[in-house]
PDB file of C-alpha atoms in Angstrom:
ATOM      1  CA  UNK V 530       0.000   0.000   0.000  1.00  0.00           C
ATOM      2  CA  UNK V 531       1.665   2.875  -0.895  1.00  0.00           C
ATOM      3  CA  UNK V 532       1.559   5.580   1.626  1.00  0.00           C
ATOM      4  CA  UNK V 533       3.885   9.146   1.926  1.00  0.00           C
ATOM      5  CA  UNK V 534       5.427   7.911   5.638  1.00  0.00           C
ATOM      6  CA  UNK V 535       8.595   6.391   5.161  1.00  0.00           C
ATOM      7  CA  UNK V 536       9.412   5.383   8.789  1.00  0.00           C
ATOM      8  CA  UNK V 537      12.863   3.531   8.056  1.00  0.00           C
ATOM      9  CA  UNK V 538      13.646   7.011   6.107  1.00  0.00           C
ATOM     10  CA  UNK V 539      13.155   8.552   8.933  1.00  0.00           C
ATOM     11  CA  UNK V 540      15.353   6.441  11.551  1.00  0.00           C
ATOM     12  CA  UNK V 541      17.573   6.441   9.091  1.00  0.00           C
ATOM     13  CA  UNK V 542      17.392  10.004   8.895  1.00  0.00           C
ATOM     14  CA  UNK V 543      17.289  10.576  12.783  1.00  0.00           C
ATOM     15  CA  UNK V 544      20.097   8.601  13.039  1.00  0.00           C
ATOM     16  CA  UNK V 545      22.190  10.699  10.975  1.00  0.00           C
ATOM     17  CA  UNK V 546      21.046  13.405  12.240  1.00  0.00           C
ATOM     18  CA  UNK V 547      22.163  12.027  15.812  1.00  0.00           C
ATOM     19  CA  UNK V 548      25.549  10.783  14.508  1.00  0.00           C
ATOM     20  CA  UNK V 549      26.135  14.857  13.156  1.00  0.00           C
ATOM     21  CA  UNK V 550      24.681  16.168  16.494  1.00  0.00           C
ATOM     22  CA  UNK V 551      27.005  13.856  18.200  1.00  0.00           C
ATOM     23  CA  UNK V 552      30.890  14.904  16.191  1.00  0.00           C
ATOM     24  CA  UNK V 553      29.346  18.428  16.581  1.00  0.00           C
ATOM     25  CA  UNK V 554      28.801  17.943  19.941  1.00  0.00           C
ATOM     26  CA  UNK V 555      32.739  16.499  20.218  1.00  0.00           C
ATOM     27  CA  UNK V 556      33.935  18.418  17.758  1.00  0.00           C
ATOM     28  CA  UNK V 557      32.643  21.961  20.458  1.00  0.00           C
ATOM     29  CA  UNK V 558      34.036  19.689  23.241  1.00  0.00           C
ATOM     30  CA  UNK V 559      37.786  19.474  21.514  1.00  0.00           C
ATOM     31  CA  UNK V 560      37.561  23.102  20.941  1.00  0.00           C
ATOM     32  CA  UNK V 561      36.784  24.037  24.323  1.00  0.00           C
ATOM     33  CA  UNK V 562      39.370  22.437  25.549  1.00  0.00           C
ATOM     34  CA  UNK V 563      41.502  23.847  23.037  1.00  0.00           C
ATOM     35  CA  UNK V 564      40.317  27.300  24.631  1.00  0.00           C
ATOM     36  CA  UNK V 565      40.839  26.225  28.017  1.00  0.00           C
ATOM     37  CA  UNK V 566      44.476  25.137  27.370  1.00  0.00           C
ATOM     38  CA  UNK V 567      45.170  28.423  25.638  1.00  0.00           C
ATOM     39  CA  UNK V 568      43.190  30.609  28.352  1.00  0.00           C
ATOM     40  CA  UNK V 569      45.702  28.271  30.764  1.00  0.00           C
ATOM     41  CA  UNK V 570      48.796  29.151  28.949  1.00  0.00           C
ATOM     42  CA  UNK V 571      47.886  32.825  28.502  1.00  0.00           C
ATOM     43  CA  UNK V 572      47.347  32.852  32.328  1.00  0.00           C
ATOM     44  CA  UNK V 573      50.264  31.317  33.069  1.00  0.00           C
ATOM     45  CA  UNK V 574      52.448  33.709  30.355  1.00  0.00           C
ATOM     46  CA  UNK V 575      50.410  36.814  32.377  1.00  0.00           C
ATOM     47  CA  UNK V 576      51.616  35.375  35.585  1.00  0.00           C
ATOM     48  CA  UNK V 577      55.188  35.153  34.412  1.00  0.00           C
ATOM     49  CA  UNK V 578      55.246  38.357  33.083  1.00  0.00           C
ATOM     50  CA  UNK V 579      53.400  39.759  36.850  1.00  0.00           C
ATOM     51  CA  UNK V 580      56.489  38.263  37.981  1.00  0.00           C
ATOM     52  CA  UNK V 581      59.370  40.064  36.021  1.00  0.00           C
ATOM     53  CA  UNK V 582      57.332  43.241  36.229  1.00  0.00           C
ATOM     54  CA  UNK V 583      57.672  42.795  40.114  1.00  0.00           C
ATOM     55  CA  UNK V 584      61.266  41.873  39.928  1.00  0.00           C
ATOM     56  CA  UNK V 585      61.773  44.526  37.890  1.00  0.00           C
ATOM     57  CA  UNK V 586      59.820  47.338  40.094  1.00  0.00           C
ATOM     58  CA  UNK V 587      62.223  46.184  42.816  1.00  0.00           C
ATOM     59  CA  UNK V 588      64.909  46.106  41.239  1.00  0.00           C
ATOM     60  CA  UNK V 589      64.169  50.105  40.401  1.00  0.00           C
ATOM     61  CA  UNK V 590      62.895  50.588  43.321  1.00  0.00           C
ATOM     62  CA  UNK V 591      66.095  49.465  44.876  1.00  0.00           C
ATOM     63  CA  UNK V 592      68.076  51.332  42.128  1.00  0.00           C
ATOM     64  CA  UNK V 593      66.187  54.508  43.164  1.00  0.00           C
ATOM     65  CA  UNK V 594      67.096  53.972  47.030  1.00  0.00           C
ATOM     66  CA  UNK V 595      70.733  53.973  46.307  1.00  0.00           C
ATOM     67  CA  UNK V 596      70.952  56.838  44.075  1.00  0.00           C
ATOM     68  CA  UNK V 597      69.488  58.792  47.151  1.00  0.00           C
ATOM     69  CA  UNK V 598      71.483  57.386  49.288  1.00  0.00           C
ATOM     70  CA  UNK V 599      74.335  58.182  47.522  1.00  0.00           C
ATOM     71  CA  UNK V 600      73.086  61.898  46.800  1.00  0.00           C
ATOM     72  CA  UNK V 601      73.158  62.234  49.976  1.00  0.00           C
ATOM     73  CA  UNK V 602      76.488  60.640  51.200  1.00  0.00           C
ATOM     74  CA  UNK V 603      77.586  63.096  48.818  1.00  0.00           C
ATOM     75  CA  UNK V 604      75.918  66.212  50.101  1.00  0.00           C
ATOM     76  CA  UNK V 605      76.518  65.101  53.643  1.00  0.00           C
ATOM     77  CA  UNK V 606      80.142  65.142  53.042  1.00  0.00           C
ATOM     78  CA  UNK V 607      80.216  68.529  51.600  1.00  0.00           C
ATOM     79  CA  UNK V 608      78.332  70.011  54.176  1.00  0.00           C
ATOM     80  CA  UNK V 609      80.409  68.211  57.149  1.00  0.00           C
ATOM     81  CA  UNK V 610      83.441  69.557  55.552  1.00  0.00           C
ATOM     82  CA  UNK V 611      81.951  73.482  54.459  1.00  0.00           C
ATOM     83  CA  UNK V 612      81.367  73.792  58.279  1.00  0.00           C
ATOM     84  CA  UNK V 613      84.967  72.177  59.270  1.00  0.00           C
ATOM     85  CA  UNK V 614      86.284  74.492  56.970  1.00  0.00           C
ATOM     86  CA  UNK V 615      84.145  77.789  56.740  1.00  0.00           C
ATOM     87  CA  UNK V 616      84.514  77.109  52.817  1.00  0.00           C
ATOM     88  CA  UNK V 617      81.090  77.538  50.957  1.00  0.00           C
ATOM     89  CA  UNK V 618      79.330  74.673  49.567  1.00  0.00           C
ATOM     90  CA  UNK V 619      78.963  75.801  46.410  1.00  0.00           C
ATOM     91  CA  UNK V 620      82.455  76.698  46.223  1.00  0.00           C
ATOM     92  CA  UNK V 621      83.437  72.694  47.368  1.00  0.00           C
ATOM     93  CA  UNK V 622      80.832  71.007  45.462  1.00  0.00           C
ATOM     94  CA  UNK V 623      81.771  73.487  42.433  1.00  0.00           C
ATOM     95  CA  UNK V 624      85.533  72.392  42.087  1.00  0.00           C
ATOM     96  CA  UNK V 625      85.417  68.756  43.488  1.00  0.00           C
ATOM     97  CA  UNK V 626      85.262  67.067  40.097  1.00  0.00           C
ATOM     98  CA  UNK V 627      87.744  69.172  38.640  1.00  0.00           C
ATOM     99  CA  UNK V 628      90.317  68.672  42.142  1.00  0.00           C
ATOM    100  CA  UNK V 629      89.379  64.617  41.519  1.00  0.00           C
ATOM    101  CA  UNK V 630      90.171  64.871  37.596  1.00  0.00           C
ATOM    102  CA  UNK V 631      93.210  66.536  38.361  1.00  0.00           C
ATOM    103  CA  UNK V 632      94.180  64.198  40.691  1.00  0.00           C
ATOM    104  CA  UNK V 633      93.503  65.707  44.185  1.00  0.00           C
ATOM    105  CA  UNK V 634      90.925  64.830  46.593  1.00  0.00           C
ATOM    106  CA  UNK V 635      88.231  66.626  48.297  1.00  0.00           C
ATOM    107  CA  UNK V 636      89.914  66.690  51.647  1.00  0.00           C
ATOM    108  CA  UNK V 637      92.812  68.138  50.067  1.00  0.00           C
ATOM    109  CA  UNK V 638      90.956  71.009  48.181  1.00  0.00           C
ATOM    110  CA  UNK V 639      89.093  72.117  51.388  1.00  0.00           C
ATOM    111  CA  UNK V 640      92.510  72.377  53.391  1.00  0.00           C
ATOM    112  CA  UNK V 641      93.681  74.394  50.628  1.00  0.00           C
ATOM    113  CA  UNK V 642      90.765  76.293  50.239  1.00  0.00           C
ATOM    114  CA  UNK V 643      90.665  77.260  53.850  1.00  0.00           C
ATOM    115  CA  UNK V 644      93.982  78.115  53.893  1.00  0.00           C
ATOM    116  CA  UNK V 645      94.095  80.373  51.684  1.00  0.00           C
ATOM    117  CA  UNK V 646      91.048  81.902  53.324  1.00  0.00           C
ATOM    118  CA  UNK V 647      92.949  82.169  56.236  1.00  0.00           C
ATOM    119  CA  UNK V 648      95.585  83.967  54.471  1.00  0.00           C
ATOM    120  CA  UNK V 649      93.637  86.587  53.102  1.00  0.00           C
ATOM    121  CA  UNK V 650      92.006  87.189  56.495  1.00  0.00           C
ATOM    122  CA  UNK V 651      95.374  87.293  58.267  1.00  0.00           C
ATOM    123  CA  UNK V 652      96.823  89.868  55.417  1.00  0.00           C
ATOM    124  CA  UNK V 653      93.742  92.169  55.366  1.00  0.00           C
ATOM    125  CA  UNK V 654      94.290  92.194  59.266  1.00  0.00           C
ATOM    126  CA  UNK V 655      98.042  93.544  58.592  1.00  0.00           C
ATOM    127  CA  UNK V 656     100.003  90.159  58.551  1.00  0.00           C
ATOM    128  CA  UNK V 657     102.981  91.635  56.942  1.00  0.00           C
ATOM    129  CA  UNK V 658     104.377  88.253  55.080  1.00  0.00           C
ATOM    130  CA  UNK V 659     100.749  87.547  53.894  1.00  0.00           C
ATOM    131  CA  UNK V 660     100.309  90.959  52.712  1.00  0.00           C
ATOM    132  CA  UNK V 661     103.631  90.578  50.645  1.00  0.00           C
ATOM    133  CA  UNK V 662     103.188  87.173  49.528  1.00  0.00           C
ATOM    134  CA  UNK V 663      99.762  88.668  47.382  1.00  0.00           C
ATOM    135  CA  UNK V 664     100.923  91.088  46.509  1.00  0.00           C
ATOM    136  CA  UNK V 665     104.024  89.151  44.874  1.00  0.00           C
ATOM    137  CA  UNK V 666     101.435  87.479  43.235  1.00  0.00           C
ATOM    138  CA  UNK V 667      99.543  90.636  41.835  1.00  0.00           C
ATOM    139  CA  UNK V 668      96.514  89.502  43.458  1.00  0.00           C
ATOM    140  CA  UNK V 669      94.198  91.697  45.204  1.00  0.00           C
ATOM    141  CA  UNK V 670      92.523  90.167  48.776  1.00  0.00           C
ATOM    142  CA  UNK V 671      90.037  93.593  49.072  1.00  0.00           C
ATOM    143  CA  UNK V 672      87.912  95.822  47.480  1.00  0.00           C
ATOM    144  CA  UNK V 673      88.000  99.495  46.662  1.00  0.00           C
ATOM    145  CA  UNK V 674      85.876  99.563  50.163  1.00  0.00           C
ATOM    146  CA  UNK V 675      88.362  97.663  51.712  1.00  0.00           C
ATOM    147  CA  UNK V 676      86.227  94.557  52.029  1.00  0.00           C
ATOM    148  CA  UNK V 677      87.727  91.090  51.723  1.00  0.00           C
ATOM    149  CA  UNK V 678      86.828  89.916  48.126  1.00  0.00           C
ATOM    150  CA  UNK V 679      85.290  87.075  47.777  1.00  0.00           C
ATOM    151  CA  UNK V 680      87.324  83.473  47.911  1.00  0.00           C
ATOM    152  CA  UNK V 681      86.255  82.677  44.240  1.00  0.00           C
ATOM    153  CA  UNK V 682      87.556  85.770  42.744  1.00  0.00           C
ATOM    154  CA  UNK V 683      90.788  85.449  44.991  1.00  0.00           C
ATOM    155  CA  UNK V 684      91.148  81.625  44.043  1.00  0.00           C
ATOM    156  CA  UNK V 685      90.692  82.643  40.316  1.00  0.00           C
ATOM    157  CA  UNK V 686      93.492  85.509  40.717  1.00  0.00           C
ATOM    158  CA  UNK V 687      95.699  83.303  41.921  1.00  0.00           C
ATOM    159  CA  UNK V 688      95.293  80.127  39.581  1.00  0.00           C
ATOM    160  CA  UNK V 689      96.388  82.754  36.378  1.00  0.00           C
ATOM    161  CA  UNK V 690      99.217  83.228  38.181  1.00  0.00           C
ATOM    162  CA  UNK V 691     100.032  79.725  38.906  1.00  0.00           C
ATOM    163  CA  UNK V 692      98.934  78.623  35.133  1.00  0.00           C
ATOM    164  CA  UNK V 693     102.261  81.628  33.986  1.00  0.00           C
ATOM    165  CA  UNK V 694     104.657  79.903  36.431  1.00  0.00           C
ATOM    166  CA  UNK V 695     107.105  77.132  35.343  1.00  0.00           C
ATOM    167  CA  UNK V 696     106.682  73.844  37.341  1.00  0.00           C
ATOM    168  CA  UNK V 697     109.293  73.148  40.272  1.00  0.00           C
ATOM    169  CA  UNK V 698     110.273  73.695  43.494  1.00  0.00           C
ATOM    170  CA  UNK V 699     109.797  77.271  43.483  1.00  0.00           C
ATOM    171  CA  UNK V 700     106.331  76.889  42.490  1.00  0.00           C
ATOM    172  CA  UNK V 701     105.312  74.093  45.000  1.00  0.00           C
ATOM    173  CA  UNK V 702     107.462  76.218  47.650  1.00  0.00           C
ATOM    174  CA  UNK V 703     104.812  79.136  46.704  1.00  0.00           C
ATOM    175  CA  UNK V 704     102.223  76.740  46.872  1.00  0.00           C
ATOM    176  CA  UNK V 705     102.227  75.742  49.857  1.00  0.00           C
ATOM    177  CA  UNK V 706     102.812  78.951  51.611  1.00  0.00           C
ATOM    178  CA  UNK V 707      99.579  80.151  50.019  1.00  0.00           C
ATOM    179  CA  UNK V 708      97.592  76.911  50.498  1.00  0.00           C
ATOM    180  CA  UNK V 709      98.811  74.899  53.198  1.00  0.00           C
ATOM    181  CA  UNK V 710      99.944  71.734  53.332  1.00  0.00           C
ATOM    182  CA  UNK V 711      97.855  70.647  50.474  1.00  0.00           C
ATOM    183  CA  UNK V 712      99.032  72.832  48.325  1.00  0.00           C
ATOM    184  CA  UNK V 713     101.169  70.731  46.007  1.00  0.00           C
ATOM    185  CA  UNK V 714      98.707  68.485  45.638  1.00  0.00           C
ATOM    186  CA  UNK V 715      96.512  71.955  44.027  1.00  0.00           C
ATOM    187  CA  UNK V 716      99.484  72.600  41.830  1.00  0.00           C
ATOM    188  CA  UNK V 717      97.130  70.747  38.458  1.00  0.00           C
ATOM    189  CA  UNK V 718      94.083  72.117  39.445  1.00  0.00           C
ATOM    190  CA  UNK V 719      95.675  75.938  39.585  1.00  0.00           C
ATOM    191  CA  UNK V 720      97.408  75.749  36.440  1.00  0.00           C
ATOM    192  CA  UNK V 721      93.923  75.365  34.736  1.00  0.00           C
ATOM    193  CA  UNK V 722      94.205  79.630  35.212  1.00  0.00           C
ATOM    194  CA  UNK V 723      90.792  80.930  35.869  1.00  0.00           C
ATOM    195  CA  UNK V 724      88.921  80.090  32.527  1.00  0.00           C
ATOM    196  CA  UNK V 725      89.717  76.472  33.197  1.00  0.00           C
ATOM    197  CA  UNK V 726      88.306  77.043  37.044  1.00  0.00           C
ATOM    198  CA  UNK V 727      85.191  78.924  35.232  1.00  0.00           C
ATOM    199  CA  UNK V 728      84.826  75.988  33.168  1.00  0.00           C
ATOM    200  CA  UNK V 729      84.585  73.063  35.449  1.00  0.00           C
ATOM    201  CA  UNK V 730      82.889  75.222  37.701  1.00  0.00           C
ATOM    202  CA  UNK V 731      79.942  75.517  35.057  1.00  0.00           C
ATOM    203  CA  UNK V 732      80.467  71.823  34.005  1.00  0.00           C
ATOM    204  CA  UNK V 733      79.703  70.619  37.498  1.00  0.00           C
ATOM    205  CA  UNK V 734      76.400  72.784  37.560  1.00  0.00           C
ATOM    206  CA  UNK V 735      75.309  71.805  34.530  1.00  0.00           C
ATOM    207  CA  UNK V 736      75.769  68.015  35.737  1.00  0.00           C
ATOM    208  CA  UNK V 737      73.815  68.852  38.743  1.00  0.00           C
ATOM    209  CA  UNK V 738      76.918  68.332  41.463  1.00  0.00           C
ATOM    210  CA  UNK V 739      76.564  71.889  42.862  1.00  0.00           C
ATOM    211  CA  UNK V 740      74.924  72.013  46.096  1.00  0.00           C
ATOM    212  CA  UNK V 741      73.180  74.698  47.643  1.00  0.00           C
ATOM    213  CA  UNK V 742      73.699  75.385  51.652  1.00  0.00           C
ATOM    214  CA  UNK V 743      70.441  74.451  51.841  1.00  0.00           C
ATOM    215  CA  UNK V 744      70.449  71.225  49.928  1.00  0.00           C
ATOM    216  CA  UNK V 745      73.936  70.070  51.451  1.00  0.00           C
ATOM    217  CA  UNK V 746      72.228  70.688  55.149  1.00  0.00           C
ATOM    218  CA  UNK V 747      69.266  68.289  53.914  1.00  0.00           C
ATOM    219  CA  UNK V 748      71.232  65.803  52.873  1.00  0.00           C
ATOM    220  CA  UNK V 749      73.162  65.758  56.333  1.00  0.00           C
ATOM    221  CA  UNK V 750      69.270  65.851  58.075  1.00  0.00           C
ATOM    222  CA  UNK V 751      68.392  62.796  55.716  1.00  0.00           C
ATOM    223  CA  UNK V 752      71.703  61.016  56.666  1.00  0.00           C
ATOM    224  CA  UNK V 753      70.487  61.665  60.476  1.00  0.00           C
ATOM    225  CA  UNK V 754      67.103  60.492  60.512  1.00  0.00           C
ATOM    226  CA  UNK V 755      69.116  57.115  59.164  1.00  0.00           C
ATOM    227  CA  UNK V 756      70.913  57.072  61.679  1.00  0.00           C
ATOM    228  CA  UNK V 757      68.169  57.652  63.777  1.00  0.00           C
ATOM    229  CA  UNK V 758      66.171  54.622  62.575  1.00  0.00           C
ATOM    230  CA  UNK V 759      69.296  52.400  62.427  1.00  0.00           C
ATOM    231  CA  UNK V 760      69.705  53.142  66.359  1.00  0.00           C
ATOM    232  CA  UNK V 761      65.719  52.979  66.847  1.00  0.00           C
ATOM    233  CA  UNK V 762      66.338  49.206  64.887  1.00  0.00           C
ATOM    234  CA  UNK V 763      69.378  48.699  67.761  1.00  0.00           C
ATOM    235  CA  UNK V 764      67.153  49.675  70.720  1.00  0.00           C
ATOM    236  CA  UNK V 765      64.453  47.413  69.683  1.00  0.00           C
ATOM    237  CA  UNK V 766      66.678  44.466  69.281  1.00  0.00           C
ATOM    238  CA  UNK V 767      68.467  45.237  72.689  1.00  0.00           C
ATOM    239  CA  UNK V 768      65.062  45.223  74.611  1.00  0.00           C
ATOM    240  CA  UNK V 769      64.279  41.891  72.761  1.00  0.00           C
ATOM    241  CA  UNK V 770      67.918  40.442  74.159  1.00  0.00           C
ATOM    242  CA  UNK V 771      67.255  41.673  77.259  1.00  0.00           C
ATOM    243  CA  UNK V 772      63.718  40.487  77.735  1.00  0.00           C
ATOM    244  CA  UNK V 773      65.227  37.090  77.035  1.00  0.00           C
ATOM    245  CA  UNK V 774      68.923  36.735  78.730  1.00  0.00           C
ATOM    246  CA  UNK V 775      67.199  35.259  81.920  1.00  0.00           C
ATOM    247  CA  UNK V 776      65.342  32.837  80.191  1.00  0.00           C
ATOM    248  CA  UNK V 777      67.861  32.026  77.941  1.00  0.00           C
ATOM    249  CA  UNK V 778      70.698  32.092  80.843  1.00  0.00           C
ATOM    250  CA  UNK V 779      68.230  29.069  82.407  1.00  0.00           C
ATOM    251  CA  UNK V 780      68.608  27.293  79.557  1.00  0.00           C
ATOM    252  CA  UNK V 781      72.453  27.376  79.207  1.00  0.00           C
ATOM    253  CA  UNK V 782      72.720  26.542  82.828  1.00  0.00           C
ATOM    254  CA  UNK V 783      70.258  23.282  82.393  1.00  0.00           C
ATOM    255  CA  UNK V 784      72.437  22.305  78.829  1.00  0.00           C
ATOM    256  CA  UNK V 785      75.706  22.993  80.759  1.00  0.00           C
ATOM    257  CA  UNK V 786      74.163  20.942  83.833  1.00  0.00           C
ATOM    258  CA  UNK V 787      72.626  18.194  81.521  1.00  0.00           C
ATOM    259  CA  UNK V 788      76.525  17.968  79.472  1.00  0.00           C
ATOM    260  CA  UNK V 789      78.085  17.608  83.196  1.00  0.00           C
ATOM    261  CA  UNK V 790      75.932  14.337  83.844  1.00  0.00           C
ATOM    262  CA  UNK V 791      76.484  13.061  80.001  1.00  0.00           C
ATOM    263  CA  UNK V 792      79.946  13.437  80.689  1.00  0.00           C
ATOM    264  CA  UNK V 793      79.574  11.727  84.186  1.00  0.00           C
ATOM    265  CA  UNK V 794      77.137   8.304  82.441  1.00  0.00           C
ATOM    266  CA  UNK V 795      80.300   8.187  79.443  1.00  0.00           C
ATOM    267  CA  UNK V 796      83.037   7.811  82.023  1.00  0.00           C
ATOM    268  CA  UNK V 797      81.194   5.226  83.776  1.00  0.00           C
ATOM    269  CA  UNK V 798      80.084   3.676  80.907  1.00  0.00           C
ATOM    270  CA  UNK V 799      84.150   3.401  79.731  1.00  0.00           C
ATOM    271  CA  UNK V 800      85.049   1.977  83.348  1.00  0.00           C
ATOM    272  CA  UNK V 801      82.586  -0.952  83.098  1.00  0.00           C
TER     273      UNK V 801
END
């Protein structure tokens, strides 16, 4: 009898259908699992790269704690030695590279530096030998007013007249009378004249190694409050050992007690 439903068409057909809805059904299982390896690896790669980003901000963080640290080691030190010496900051932090390229130190420049200050003070108050010894040099210590000029202008006087001098023992004789005992070791940075002073003056401003009185005391204030914590640190850890000697002093007298009888069952034991 011939009839329009086909019901083994339509198994068959269902069962295609099934067998499709089944590879689609694995084939969105293999890709999601595909995803969630990738989304796996990408969180893994994101972790890593949390990681060097952190090792990185500590490391600049770090980098950034030295550099003020050492900023202001270096101000500290030019302050500490501007009051030692009377000497300016600017002045000291103005010619310390060029006294370091020239082979002195900063120790040296200040002794030199003050005592040539001293000098001038002790020829504008009538030192006779002083007076003589600048004016052998054609240098002027005062001011149409009569006013000490200032150290700079002095030190720049005298460095043209080093710079025209021959090198020898006249000149580090000379030296020394107008510097101190460092003055020999000042011998290279004087014969730059005073346009090679100028010069290394304005190269250490424009590298930013000029400090003001003000910045100089800040660093030495910074430097403090270090110390400060570094003691504060100390104190803690000394009311910590203290807190604990008794106890502790208990148990070294029980371990030195308990070693006394150990010592006391091995002898016996080696007698038996």
């Amino acid at each position: 009898m011939a009839s329009g439903f086909d019901l083994g068409s339509i198994l068959g057909h269902i069962g295609l259908d099934k067998t499709e809805w089944n590879q689609g059904i694995s084939s969105v299982q293999k890709d999601v699992k595909e995803l969630g390896t990738q989304a796996a690896k990408l969180g893994r790669e994101f972790a890593d790269i949390g990681k060097k980003l952190a090792l990185v901000g500590a490391a600049a963080a770090a980098g950034i704690a030295a550099a003020v640290k050492m900023t202001a080691n270096a101000g500290d030190e030019i302050n500490d030695m501007s009051q030692r010496t009377g000497i300016a900051t600017e002045i000291l932090s103005s010619f310390k590279l060029a006294a370091e390229k020239s082979g002195a130190s900063i120790d040296g420049l200040a002794i030199g530096l003050r005592g040539l200050a001293s000098n001038m003070q002790t020829a504008a108050a009538g030192g006779k030998a002083q007076a003589d010894m600048f004016k052998s040099l054609g240098v002027d210590i005062v001011d149409s007013t009569g006013k000490l000029r200032p150290l700079n202008d002095v030190l720049f006087g005298v460095a043209d007249r080093f710079s025209a001098l021959e090198d020898g023992a006249m000149k580090t004789a000379l030296a020394q009378d107008v510097f101190g005992r460092s003055g020999m070791e000042l011998i290279p940075l004087l014969n730059l004249g005073s346009k090679g002073l100028e010069e290394e003056a304005a190269a250490a401003a424009r590298l930013g190694l000029v400090f003001s009185k003000d910045s100089a005391k800040a660093c030495d204030m910074f430097n403090d409050s270090l110390a400060e914590l570094k003691g504060a640190f100390a104190g803690i850890r000394n009311d910590i050992a203290l807190a604990l000697i008794p106890a502790t002093r208990s148990l070294v007298s029980g371990m030195t007690d308990g070693l006394a009888v150990l010592r006391s069952k091995i002898a016996e034991f080696a007698a038996s």
